[in-house]
Coordinates of C-alpha atoms and ligand atoms in Angstrom, one line a residue:
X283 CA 0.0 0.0 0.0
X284 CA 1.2 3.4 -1.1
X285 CA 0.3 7.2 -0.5
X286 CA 1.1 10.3 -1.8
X287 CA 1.4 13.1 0.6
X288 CA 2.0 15.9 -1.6
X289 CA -0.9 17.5 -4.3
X290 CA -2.4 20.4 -5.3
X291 CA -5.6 21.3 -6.9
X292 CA -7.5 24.3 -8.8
X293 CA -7.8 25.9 -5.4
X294 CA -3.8 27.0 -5.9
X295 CA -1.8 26.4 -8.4
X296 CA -2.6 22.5 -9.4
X297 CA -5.2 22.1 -12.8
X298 CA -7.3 19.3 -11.3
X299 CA -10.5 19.7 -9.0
X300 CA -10.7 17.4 -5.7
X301 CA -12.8 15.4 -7.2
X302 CA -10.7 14.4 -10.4
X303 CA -8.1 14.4 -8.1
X304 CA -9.2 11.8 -5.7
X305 CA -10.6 9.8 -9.1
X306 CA -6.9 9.7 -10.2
X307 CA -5.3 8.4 -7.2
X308 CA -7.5 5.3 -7.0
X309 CA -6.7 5.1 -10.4
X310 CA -2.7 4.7 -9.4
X311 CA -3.7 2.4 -6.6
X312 CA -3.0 4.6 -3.8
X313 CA -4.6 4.4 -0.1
X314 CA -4.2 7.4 0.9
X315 CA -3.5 11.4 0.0
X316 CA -3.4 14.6 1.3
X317 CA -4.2 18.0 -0.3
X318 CA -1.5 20.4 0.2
X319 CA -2.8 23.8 -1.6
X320 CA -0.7 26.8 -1.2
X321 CA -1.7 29.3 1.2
X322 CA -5.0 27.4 1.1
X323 CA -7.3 25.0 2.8
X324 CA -10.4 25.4 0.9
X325 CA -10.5 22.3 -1.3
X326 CA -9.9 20.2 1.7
X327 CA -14.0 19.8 2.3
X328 CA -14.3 18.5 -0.7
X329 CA -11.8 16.5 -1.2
X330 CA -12.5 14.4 2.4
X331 CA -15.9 14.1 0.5
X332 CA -14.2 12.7 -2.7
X333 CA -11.6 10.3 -1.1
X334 CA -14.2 8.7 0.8
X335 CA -16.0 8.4 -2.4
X336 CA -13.0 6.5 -3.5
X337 CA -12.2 4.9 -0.4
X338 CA -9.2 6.7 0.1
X339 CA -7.8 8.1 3.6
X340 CA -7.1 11.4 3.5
X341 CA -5.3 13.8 5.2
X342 CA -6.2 18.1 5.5
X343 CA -3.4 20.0 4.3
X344 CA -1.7 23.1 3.1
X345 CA 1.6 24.4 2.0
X346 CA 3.4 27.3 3.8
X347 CA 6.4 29.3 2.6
X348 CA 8.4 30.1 5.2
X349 CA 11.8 32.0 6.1
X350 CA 14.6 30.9 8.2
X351 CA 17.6 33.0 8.7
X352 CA 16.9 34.4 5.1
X353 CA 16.5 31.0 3.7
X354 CA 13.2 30.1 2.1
X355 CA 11.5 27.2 3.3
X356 CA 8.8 25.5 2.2
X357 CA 6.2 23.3 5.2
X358 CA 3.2 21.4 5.0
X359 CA 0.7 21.3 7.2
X360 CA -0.9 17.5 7.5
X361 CA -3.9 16.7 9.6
X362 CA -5.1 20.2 10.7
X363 CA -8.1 21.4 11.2
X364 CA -9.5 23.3 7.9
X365 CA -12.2 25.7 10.3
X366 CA -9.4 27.0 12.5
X367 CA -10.4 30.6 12.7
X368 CA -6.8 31.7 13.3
X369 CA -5.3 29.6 10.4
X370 CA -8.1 31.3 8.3
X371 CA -7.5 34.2 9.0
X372 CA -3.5 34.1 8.6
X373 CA -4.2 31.9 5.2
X374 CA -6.4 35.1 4.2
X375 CA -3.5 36.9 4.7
X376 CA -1.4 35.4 2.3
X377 CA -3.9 35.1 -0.3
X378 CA -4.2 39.1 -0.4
X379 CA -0.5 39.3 -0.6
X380 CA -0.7 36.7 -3.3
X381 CA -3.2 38.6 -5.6
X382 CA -1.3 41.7 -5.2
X383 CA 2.3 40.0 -6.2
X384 CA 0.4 39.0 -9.2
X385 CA -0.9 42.9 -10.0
X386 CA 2.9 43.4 -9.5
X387 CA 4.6 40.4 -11.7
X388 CA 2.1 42.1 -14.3
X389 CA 3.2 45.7 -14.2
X390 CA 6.8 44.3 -14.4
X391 CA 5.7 42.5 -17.4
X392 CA 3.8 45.5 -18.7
X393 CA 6.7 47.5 -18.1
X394 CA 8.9 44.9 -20.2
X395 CA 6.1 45.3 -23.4
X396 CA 4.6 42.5 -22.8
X397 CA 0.6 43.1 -22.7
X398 CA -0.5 40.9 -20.3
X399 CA -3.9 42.0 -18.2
X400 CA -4.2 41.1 -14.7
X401 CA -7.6 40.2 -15.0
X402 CA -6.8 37.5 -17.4
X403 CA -4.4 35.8 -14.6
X404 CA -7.2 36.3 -12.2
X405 CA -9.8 34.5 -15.0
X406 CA -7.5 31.8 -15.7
X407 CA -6.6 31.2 -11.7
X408 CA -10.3 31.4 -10.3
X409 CA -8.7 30.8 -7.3
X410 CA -7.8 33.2 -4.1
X411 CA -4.8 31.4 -3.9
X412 CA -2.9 32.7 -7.3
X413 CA 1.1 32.4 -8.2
X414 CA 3.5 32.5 -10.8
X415 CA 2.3 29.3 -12.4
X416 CA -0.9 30.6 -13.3
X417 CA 0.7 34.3 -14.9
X418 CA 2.7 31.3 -17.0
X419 CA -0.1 29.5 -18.1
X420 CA -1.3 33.3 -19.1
X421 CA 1.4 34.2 -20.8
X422 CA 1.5 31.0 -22.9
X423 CA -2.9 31.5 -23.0
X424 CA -2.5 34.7 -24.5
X425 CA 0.5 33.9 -27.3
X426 CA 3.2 35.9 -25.6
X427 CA 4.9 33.0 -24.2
X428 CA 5.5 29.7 -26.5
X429 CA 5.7 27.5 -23.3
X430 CA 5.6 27.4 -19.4
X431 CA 9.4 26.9 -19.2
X432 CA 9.9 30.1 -21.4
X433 CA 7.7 32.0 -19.1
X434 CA 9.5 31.3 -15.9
X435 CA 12.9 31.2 -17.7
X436 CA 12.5 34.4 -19.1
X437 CA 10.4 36.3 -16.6
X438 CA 9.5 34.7 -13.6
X439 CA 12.4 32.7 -12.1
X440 CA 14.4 34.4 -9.0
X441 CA 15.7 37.2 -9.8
X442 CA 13.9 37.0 -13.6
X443 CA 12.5 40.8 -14.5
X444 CA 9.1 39.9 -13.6
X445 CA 9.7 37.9 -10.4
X446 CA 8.5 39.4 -7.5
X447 CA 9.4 38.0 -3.7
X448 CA 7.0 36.8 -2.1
X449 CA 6.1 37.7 1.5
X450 CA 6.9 34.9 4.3
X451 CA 6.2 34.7 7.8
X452 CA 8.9 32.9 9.5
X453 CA 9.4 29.1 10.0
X454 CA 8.9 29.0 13.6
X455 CA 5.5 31.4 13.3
X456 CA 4.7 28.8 10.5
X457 CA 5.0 25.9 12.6
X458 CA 3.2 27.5 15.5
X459 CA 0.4 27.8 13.2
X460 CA 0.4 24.7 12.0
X461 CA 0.5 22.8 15.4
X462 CA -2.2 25.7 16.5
X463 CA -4.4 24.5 13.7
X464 CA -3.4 20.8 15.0
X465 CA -1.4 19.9 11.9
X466 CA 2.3 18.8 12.2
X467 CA 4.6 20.6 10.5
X468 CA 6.7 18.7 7.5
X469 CA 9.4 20.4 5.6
X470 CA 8.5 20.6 1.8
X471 CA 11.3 19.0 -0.6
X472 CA 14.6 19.8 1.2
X473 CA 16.6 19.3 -1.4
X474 CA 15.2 22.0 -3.3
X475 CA 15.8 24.6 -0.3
X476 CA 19.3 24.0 0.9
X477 CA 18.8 24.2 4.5
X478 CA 20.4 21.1 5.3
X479 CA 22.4 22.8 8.4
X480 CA 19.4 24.7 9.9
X481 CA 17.1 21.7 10.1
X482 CA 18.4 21.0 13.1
X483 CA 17.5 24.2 14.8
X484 CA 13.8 23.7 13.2
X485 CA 13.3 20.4 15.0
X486 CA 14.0 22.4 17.9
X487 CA 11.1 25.2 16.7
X488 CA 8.9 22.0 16.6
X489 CA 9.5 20.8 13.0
X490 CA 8.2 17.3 12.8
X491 CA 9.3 15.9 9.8
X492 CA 10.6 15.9 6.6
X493 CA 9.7 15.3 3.1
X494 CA 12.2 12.7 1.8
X495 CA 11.0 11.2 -0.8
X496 CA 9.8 13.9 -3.6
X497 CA 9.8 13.9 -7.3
X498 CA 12.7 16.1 -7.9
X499 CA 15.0 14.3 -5.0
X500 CA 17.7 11.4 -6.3
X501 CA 17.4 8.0 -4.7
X502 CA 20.6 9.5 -3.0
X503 CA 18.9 12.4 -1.8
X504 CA 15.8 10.7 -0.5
X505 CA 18.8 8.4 1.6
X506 CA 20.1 11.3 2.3
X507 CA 17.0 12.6 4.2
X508 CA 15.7 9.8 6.1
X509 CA 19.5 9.3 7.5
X510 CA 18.9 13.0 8.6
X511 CA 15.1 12.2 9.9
X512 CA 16.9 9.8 12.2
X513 CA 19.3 12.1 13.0
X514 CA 17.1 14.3 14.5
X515 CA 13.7 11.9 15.6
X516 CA 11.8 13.6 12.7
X517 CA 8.6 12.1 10.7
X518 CA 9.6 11.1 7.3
X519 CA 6.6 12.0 4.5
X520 CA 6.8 11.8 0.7
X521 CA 5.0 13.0 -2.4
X522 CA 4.5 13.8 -6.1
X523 CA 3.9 17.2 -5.7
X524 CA 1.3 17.0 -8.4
X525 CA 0.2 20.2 -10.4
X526 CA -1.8 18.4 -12.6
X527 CA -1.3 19.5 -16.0
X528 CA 0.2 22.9 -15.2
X529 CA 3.6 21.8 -15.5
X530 CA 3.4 19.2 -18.2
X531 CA 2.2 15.5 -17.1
X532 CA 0.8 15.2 -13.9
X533 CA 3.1 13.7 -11.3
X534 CA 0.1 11.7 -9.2
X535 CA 1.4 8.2 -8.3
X536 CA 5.7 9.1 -9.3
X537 CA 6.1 9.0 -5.6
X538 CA 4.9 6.0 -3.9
X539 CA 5.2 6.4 -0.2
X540 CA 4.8 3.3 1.3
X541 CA 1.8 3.7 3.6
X542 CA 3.5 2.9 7.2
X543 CA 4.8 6.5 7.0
X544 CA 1.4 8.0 6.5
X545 CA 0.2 6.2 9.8
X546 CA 3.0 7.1 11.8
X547 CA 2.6 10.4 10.6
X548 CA -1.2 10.4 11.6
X549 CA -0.3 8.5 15.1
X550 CA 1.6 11.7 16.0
X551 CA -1.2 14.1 14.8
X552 CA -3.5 12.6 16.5
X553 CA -1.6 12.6 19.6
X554 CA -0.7 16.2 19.2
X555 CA -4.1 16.7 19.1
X556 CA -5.3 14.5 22.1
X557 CA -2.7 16.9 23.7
X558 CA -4.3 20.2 23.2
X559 CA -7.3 21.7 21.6
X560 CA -9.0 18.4 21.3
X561 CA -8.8 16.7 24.3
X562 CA -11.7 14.8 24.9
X563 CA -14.0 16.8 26.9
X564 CA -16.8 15.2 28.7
X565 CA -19.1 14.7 25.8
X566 CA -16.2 13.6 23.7
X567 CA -16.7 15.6 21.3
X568 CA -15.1 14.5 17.3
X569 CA -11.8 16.2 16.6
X570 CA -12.1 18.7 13.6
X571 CA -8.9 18.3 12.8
X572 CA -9.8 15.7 10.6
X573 CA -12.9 13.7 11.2
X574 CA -11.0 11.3 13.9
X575 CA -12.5 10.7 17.0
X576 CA -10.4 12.2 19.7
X577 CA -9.3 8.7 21.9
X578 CA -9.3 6.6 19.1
X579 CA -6.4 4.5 18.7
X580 CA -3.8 5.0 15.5
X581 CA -3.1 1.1 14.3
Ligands
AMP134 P1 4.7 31.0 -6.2 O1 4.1 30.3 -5.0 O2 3.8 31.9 -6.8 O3 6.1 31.6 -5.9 O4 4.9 29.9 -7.3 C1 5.6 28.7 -6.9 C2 5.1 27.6 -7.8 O5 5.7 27.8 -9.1 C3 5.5 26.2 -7.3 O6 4.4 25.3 -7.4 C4 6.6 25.8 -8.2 O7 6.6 24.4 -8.4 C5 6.3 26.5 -9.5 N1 7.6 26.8 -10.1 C6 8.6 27.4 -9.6 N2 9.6 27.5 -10.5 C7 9.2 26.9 -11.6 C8 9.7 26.7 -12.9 N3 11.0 27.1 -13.2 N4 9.0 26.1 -13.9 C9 7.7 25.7 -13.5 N5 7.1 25.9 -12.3 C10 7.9 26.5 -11.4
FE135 FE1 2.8 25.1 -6.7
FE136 FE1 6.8 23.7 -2.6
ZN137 ZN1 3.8 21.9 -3.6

């Protein structure tokens, strides 16, 4: 059995509703997913609804980016709860800084000749969650780019004419808010991020795990980062990091996380959760965090 921790849908930047999403994963065989939107937990309702459809676990999700002594970072958030008013509101947050880095990457662009509207990027994203992928799929949409790859080598990249940073709480706010919404907090493709040397110092801000096994990590880099999930007692997750098909072929069922992880990983949610917020009460009331029953035991 298999999972795939690691997917986005049309409520960010990924092409694919929940539901086609969860119809695609059965497809590849896998038992289990979570939805890790950017900046965004909206399309976790409905994808619970269409996992169970599929008879799929599930987990809530999101995907943070986060700074760390100038470093970006990127963490999911597994297992929270999607009605945490704080989370909401900080996820709001983000997604108004979003929409206004897109009116910017489009005056850059404008300002480079290049005629792009920002209402188009807002038509094609439908989404209150935009980024750069959708003012690529723009560019290409309207005929001034021939091809995703152009748009972000050309304009979008770091440190490209049109790229604009991006705002970012820090890591340790970000884990806060994760374990606040009763989530853990897993570190996003490390190899992509070079932050080898801090992760240390994030366990210690309450980092608990890491994502070893991702589509753009080596066989030696996925070693690489279980040794150091040892190293430091971390969680070890994995994932495709599916877009569906806004970066080419979607990447559902590349990374096959063998399915012990994802219950180890739910174990220590749920005893997070037993823990704080959602300790049973005396009426034993269901945890939000993610349709578990709080005193119900993790296999
Ligand atoms: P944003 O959150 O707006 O900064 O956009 C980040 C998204 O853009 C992530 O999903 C990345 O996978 C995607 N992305 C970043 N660089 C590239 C690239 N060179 N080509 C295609 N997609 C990219
Ligand atoms: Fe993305
Ligand atoms: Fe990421
Ligand atoms: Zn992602």
């Amino acid at each position: 059995m298999f999972v795939d921790l690691h997917l986005h849908t049309c409520f960010s930047d990924g092409t694919y509703a929940p539901e086609e999403l969860a119809a695609l994963a059965r497809h590849h065989g896998l038992a289990a997913v979570a939805l890790t939107d950017h900046d965004s937990v909206e399309g976790c309702a409905r994808m619970a609804v269409a996992c169970a459809q599929n008879g799929l676990e599930y987990a809530t999700g999101t995907e943070l980016t986060a700074e760390f002594y100038g470093y970006e970072l990127h963490l999911l958030g597994y297992f929270l709860d999607p009605t945490h008013p704080r989370l909401l509101r900080e996820l709001a947050k983000f997604q108004i800084v979003r929409q206004n880095r897109i009116r910017e990457m489009v005056a850059r662009l404008n300002h480079l000749q290049v005629p792009l509207r920002s209402e188009v990027v807002f038509a094609l994203a439908n989404c209150r969650s935009p980024g750069r992928p959708h003012v690529a799929r723009a560019l290409v949409q309207e005929g001034l780019c021939r091809s995703l790859d152009e748009a972000f080598e050309r304009f979008l990249k770091k440190r490209r004419p049109a790229w604009v940073p991006k705002f970012k709480m820090s890591a340790s706010e970000a884990i806060q808010l994760l374990h606040e919404a009763g989530g853990l907090a897993i570190m996003a493709h490390p190899g992509l991020n070079r932050v080898d040397h801090l992760i240390g110092e994030l366990a210690a801000a309450g980092l608990d795990g890491l994502e070893c096994f991702h589509v753009k990590h080596s066989a030696a880099a996925s070693e690489h980062y279980v040794r150091l999930a040892r190293q430091y007692d971390l969680l070890v997750s994995g994932g495709s990091d599916c877009h569906g098909l806004s970066k080419g072929q979607p990447l559902i069922g590349t990374v096959r996380l063998p399915y012990p992880y994802f219950a180890q990983l739910r174990a220590r949610a749920w005893e997070r959760q037993a823990g704080s917020a959602c300790a049973p009460g005396p009426s034993a009331e269901p945890c939000p965090a993610a349709g578990l029953t709080v005193g119900q035991v993790p296999d």
